[in-house]
Short mmCIF file of C-alpha atoms and ligand atoms in Angstrom, two decimals:
data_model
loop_
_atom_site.label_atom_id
_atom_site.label_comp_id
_atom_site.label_asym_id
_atom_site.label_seq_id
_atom_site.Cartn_x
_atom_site.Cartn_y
_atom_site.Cartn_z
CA UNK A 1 9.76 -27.76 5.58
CA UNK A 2 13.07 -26.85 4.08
CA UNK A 3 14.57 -29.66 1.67
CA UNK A 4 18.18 -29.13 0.95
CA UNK A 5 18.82 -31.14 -2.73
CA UNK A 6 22.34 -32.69 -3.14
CA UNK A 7 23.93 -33.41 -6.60
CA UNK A 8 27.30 -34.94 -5.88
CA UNK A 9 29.96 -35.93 -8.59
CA UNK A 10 32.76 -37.54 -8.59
CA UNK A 11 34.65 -34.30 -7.46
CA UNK A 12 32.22 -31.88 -7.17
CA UNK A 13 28.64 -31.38 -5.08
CA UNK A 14 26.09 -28.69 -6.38
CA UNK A 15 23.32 -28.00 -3.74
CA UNK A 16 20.13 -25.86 -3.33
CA UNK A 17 18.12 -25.30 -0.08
CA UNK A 18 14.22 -25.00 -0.77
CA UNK A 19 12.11 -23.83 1.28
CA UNK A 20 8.79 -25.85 0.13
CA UNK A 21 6.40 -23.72 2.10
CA UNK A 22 6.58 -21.03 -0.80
CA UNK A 23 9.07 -23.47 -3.25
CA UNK A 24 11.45 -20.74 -3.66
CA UNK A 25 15.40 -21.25 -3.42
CA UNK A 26 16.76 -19.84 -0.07
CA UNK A 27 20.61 -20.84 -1.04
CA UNK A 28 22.41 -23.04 -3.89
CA UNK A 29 25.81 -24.04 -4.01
CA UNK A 30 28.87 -25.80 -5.83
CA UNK A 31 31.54 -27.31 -3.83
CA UNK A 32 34.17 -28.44 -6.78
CA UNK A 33 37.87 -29.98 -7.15
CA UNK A 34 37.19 -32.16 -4.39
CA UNK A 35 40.15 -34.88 -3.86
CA UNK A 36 42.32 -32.25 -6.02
CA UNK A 37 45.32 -29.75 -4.39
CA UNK A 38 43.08 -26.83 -4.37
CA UNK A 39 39.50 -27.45 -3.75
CA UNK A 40 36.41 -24.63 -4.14
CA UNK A 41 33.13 -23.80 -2.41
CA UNK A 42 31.01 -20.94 -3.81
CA UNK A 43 27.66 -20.25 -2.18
CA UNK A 44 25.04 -18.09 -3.16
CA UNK A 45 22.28 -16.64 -1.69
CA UNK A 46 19.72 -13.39 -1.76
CA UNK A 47 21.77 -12.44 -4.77
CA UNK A 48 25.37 -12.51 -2.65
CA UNK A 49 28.37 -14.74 -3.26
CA UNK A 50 30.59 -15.99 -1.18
CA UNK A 51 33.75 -18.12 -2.08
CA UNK A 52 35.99 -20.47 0.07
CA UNK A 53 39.18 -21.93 -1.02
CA UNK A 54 40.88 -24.94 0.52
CA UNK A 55 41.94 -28.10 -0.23
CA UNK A 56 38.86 -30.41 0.30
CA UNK A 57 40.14 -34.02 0.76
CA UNK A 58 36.37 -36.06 0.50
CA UNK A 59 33.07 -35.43 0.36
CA UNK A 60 32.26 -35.86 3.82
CA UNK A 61 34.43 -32.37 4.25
CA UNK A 62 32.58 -31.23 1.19
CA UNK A 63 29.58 -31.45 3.04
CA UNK A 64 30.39 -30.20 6.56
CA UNK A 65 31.68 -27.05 4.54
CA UNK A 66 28.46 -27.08 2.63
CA UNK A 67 26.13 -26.94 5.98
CA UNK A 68 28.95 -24.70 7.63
CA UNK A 69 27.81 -22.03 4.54
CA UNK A 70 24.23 -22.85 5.04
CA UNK A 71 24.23 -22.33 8.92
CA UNK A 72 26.83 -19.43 8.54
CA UNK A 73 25.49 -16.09 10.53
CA UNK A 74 26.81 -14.04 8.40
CA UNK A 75 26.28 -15.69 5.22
CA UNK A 76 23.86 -18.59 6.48
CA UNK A 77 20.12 -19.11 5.66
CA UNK A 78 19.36 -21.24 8.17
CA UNK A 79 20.17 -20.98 12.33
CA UNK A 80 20.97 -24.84 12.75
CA UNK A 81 20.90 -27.83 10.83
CA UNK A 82 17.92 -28.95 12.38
CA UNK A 83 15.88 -26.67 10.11
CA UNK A 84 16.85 -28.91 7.36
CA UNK A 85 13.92 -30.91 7.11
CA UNK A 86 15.01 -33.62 5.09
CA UNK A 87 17.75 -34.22 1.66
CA UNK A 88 16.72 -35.12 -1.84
CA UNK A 89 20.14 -36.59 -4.12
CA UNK A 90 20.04 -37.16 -7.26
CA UNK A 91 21.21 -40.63 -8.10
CA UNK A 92 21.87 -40.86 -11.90
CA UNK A 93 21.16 -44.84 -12.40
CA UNK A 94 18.42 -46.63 -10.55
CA UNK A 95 18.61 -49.70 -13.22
CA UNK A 96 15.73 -51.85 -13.63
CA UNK A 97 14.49 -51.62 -9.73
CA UNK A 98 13.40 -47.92 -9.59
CA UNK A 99 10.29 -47.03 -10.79
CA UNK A 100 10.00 -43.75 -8.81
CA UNK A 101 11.78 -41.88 -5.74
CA UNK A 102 12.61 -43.79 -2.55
CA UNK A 103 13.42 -43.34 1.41
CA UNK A 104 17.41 -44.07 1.37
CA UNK A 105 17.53 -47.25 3.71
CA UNK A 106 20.17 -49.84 3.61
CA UNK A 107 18.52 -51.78 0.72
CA UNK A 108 18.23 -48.76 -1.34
CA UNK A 109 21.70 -48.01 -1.32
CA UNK A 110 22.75 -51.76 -1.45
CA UNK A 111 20.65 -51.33 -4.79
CA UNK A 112 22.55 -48.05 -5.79
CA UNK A 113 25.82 -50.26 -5.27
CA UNK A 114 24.77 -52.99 -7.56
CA UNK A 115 23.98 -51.12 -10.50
CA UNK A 116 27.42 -48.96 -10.34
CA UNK A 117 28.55 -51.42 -13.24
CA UNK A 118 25.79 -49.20 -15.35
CA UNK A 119 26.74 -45.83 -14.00
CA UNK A 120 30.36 -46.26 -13.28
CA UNK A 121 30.74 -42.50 -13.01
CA UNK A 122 28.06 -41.11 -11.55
CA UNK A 123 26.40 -43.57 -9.23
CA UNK A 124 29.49 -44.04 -6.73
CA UNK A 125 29.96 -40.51 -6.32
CA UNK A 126 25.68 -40.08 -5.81
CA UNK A 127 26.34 -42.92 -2.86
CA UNK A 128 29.38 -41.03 -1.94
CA UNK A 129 26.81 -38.03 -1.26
CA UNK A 130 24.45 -40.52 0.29
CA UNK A 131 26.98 -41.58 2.89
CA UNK A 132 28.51 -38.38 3.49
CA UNK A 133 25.34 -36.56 4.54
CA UNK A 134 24.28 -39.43 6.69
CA UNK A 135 27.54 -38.81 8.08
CA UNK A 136 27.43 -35.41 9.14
CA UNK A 137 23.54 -35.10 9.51
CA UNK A 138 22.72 -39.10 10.56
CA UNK A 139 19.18 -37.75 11.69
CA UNK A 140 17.96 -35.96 8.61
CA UNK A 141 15.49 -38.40 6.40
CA UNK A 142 16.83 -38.65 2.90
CA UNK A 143 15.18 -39.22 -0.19
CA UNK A 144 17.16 -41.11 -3.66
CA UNK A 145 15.71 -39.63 -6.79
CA UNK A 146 16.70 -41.44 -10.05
CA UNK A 147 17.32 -40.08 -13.59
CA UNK A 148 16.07 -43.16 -15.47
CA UNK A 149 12.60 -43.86 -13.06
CA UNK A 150 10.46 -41.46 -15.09
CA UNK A 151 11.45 -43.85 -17.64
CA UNK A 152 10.32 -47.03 -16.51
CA UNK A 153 7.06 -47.18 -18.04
CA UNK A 154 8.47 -47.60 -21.29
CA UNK A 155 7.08 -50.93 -23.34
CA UNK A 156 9.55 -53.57 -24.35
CA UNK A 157 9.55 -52.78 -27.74
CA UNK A 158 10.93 -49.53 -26.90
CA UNK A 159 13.35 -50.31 -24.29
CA UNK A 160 14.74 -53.51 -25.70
CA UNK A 161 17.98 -53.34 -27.87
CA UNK A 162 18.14 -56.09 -30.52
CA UNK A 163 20.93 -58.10 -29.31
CA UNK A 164 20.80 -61.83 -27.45
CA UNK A 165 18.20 -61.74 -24.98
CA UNK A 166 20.85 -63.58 -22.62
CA UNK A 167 22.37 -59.78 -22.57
CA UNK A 168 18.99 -58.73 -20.96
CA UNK A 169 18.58 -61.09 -18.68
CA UNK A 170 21.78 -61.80 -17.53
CA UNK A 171 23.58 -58.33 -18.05
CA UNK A 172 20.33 -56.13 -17.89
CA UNK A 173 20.98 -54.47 -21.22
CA UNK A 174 18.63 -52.28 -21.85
CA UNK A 175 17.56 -48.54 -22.72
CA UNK A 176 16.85 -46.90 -19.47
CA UNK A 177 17.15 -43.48 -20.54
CA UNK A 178 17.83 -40.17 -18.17
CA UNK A 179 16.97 -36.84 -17.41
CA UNK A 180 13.48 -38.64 -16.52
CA UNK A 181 13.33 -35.94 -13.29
CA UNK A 182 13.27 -32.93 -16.12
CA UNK A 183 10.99 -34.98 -18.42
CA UNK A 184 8.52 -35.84 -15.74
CA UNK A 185 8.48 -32.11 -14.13
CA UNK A 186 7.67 -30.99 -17.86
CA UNK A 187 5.26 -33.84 -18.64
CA UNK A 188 3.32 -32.25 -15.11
CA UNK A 189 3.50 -28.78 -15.80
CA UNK A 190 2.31 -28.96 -19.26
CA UNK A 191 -1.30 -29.94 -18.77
CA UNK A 192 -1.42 -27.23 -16.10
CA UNK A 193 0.03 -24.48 -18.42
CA UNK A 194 -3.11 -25.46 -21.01
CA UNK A 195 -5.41 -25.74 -18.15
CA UNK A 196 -6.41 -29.67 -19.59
CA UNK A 197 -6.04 -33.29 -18.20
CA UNK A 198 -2.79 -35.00 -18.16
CA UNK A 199 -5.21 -38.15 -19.76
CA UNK A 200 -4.58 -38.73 -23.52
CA UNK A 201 -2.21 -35.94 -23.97
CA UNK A 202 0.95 -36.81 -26.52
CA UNK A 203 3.51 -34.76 -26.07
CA UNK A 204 7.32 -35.13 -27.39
CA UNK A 205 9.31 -33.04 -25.11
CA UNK A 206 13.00 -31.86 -26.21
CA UNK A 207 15.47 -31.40 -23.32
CA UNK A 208 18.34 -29.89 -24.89
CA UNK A 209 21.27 -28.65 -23.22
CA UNK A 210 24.78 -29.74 -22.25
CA UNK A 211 22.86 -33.21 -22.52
CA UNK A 212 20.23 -33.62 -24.03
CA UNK A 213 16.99 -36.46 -24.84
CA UNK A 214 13.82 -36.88 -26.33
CA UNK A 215 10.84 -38.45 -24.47
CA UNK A 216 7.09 -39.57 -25.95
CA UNK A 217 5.11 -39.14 -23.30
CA UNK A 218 1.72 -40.41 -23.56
CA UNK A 219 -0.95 -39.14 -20.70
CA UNK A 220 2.16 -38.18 -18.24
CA UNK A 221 4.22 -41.66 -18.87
CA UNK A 222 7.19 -42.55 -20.40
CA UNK A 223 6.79 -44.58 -23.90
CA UNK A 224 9.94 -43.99 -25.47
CA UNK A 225 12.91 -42.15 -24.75
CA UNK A 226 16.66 -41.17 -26.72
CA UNK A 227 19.03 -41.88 -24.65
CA UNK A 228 19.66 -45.58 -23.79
CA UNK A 229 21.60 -47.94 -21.25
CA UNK A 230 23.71 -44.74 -20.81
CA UNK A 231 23.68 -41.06 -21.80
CA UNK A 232 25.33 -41.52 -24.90
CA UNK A 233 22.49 -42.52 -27.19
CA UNK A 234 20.42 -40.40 -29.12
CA UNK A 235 20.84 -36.85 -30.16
CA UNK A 236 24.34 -35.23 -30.68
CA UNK A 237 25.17 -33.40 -27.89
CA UNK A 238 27.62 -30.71 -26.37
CA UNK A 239 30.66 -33.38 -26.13
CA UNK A 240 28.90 -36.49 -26.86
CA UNK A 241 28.13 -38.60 -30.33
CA UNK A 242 25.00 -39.60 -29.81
CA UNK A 243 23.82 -42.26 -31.79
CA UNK A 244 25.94 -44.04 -34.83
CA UNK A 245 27.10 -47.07 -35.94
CA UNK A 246 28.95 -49.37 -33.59
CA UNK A 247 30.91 -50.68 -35.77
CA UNK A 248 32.58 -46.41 -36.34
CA UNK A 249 34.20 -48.00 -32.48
CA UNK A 250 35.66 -50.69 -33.64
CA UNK A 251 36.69 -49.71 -36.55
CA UNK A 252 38.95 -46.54 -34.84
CA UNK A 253 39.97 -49.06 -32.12
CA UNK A 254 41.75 -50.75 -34.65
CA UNK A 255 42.90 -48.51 -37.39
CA UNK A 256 44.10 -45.98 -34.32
CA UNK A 257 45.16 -48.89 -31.77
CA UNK A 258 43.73 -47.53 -28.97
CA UNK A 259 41.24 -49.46 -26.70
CA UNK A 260 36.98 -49.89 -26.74
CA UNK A 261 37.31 -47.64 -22.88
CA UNK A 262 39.23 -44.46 -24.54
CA UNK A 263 37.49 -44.80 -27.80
CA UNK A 264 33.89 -44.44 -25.17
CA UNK A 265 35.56 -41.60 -23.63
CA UNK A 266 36.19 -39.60 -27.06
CA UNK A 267 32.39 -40.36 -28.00
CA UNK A 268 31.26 -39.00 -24.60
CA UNK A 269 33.71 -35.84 -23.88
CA UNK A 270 35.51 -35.08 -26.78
CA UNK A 271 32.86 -35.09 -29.86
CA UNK A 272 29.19 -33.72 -30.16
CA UNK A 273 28.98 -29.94 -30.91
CA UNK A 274 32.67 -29.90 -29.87
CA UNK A 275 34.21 -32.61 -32.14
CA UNK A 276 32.84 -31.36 -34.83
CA UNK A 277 32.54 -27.65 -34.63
CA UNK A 278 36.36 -27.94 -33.12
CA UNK A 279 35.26 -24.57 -31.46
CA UNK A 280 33.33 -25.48 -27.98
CA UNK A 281 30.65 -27.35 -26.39
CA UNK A 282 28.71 -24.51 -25.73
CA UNK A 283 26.12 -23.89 -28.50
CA UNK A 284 26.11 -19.93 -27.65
CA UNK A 285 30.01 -20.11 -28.83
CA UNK A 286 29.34 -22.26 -31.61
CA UNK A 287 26.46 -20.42 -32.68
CA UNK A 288 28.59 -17.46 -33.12
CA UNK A 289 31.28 -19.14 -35.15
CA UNK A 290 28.69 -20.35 -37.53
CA UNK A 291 27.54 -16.55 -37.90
CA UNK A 292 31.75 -15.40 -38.34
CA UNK A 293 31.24 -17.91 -41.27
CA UNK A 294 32.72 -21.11 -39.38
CA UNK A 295 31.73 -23.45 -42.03
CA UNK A 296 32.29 -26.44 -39.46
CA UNK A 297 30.37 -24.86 -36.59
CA UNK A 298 27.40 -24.56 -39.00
CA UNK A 299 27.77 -28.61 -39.57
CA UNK A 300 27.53 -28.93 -36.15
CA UNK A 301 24.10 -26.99 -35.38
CA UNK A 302 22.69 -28.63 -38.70
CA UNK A 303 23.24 -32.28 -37.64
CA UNK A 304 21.64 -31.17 -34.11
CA UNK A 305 18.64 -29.60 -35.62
CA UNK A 306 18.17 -32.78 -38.03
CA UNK A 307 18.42 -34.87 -35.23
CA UNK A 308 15.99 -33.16 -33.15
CA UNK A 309 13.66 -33.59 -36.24
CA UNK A 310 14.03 -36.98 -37.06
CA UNK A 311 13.17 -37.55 -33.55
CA UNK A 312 9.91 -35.55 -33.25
CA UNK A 313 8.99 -37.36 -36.32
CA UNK A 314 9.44 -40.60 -34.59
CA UNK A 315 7.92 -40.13 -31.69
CA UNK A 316 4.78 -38.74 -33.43
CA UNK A 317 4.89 -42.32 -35.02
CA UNK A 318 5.30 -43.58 -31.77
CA UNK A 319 2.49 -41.71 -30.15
CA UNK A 320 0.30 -42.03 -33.34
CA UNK A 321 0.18 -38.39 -33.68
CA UNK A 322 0.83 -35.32 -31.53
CA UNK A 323 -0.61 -32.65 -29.33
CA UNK A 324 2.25 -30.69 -27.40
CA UNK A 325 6.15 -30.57 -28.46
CA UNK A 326 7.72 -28.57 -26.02
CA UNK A 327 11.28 -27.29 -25.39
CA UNK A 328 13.47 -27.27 -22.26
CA UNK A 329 17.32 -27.14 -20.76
CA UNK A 330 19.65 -24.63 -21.59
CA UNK A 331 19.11 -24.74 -25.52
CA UNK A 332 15.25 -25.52 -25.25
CA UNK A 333 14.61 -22.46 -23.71
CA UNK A 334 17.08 -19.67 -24.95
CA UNK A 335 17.82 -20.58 -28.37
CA UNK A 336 14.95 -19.27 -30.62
CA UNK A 337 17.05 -19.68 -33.73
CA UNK A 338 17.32 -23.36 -32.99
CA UNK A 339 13.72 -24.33 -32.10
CA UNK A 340 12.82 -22.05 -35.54
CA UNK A 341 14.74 -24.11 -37.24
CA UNK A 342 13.71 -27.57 -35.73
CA UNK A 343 10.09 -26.70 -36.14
CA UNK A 344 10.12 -25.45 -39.56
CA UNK A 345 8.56 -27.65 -42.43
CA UNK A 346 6.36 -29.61 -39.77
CA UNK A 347 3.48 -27.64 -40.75
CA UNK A 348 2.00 -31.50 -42.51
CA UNK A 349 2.25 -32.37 -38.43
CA UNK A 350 -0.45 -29.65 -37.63
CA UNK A 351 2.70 -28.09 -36.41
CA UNK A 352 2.90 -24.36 -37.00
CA UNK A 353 4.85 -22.12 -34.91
CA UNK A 354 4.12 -17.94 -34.35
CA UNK A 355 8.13 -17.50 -35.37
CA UNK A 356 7.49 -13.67 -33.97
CA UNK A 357 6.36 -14.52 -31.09
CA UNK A 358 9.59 -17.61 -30.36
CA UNK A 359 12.03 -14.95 -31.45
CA UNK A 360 11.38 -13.09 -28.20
CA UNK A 361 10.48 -16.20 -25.76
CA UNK A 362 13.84 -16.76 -23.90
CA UNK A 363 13.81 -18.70 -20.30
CA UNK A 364 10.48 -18.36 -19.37
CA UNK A 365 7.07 -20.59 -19.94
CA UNK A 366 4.97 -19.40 -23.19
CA UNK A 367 2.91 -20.97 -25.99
CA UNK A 368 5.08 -20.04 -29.35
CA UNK A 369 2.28 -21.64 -32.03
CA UNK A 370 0.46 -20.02 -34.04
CA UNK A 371 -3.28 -19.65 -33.63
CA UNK A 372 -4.82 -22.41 -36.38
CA UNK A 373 -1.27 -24.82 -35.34
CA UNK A 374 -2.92 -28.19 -34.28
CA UNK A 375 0.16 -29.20 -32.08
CA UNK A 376 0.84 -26.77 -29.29
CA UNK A 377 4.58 -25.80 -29.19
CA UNK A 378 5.46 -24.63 -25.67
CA UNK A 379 8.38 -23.34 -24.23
CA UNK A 380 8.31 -24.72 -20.46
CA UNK A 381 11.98 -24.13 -18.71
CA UNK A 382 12.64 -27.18 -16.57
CA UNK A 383 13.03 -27.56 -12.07
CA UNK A 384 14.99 -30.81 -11.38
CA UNK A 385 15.60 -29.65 -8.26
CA UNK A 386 12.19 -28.57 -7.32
CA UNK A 387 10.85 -31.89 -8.86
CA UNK A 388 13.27 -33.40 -6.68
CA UNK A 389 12.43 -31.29 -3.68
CA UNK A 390 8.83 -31.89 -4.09
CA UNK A 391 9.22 -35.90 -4.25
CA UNK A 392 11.69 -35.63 -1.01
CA UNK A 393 8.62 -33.73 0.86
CA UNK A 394 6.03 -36.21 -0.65
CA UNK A 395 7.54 -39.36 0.79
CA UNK A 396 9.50 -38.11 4.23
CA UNK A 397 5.74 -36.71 5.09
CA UNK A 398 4.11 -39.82 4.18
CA UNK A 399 6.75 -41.97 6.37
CA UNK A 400 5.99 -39.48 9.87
P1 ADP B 501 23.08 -28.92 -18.34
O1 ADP B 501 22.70 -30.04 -19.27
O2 ADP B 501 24.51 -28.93 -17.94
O3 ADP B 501 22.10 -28.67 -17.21
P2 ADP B 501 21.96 -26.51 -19.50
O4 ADP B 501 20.58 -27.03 -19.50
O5 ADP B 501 22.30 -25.37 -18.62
O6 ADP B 501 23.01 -27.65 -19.28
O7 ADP B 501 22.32 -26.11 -21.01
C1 ADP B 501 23.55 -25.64 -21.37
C2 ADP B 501 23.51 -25.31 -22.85
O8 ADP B 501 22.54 -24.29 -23.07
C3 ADP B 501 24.83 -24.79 -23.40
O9 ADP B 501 25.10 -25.38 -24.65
C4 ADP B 501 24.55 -23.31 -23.57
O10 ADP B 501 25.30 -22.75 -24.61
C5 ADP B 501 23.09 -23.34 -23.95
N1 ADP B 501 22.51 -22.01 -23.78
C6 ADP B 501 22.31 -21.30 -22.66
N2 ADP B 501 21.83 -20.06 -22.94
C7 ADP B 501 21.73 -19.99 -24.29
C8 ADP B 501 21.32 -18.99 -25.22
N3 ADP B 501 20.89 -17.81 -24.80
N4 ADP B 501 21.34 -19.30 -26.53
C9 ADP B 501 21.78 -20.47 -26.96
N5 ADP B 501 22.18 -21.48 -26.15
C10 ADP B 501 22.18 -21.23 -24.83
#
């Protein structure tokens, strides 16, 4: 079967057509600026580009052009539509009723609806994909995967926030954490890279790029996890805080006069590596200042290497000890200078790494500790979208 996975964002929609008889990636695609004046959809496939630009007034025309380039004969990779088997999207917040992927049926997205209050951003514009593709394919089964299900399994001590329980109940305040679709398609590959059983295995796996988390994972489940009832808790990321203080919002709020809603948007897309490297988001630019001697650059990658450590050091409290820390997303993988850094002076962990051997590891899976380390440190690049292929396959066979 071929599985086309669907990303959509507020004004933009990245896909990728799978074709889950081998699991390789026939086509992928980004349809951006939608709702804007100018509106663009480049599609890639077999190692071609090809680039339309229009204005593209909704999603539902965001997706018609999307299946126009899949089903194109010159640049197509399928004949017809119908050779789309089924469509996995990526829904950011499933709240407290997800525990793992669904069928999309009327409840599900009723569900989607009623937790937009917690994903104000992304969740309308993953129902907006929803509702589009029903549109323009109303035959095709389609499958909701959710960021924060992986995380579900988490015990109330770690998913509870110490305020009012009326603010649980009532509200649902709560950590629900995210990038639970990378975490878990780590958390499963893992015990297959070491050739062991998922049973009993601790591992604290390190997503790190333009967002990033922390998950303990404790014989493939969830126990803890960084980021909270949004994506802004945790480590210090490419434009977001992180973790601090509350009171650092009220306090600007009222020395600056400006309200609790812009002071949230500074802490999610104006600070992080950006705010305080004042260079970019991108850790390959602000590594490079820090090398030209960018004093404020260096400040940055220190407080993200600190946090990563004061993490794994939790979460080997949390797990009472440690057998894998691995490394994922964008950073995870290429940056050896980073995970050299994070894992140096955890040698009292069991945690020893073969630094040689990490220099060279960029993007692909490989074991970078040394022989006599205790804790395995892996590199394992993530597959969101095959995770989220492979879940779409799972459940629209099971339902035939
Ligand atoms: P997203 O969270 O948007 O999926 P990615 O996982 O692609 O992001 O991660 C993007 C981050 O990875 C960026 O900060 C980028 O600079 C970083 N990155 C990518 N390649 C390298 C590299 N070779 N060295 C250092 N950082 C890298």
């Amino acid at each position: 079967m071929k599985v086309l996975i669907v990303n959509a964002g507020s004004s933009s929609l990245k896909y990728q057509l799978i074709d889950m008889d081998t699991e390789s990636t026939l086509a992928k695609g980004l349809v951006e600026k939608i709702g804007l004046d100018m509106g663009k959809l480049t599609h890639k496939w077999d190692g071609k580009q090809f680039v339309v630009e229009k204005k593209i007034d909704n999603h539902v025309i965001a997706t018609q052009m999307m299946l126009d380039a899949l089903t194109d004969p010159e640049h197509g990779v399928v004949k017809s539509m119908d050779e789309i088997g089924a469509v996995g999207h990526r829904v950011l917040h499933g709240g407290p009723n997800f525990t793992e992927s669904v069928i999309v049926t009327p409840e599900v997205e009723a569900a989607i609806e009623e937790n937009i209050p917690l994903g104000p951003l992304h969740n309308p514009a993953n129902l907006a994909g929803i509702r589009a593709c029903r549109e323009v394919m109303p035959n095709t089964p389609m499958v909701a995967v959710f960021d924060t299900a992986f995380h579900m399994t988490m015990p109330p001590k770690a998913y509870r926030y110490g305020v009012p329980k009326d603010y649980y109940t009532r509200l649902k305040v709560r950590r629900y954490g995210f990038h639970g679709t990378s975490h878990r398609y780590v958390a499963g590959r893992i015990p297959e890279f070491l050739g062991v059983k998922p049973e009993g295995l601790r591992i604290i796996n390190c997503h790190l790029g333009n967002g990033s988390s922390i998950c303990a994972i404790n014989s493939g489940k969830c126990v803890d996890t960084s980021m909270g009832i949004t994506p802004l808790e945790g480590l210090m990321m490419g434009t977001r805080c992180g973790s601090m203080d509350p009171a650092v919002v009220q306090y600007i709020c009222n020395r600056d006069h400006i309200d609790v809603n812009e002071m949230l948007n500074i802490c999610n897309k104006k600070s992080g590596l950006l705010g305080i490297s004042g260079v970019s988001s991108d850790m390959r630019e602000v590594a490079a200042a820090a090398e030209q001697g960018n004093e404020d650059a260096q400040i940055a990658i220190d407080m993200l290497v600190e946090g990563i450590r004061k993490y794994i050091g939790a979460y080997a409290a949390v797990l009472h000890g440690v057998d894998v820390i691995s490394f994922t997303a964008g950073i995870g993988e290429n940056d050896a200078a980073l995970r050299a850094r994070v894992m140096t002076g955890f040698e009292f962990l069991g945690a020893k790494m073969d630094y040689e051997k990490n220099a060279k590891i960029r993007g692909v899976e490989a074991d970078v500790s040394a022989p006599d380390s205790k804790v395995r440190i892996l590199i394992i690049p993530t597959n969101e979208e095959l995770a989220i292929a492979r879940d779409t396959l799972a459940l629209v066979t099971a339902a035939k």
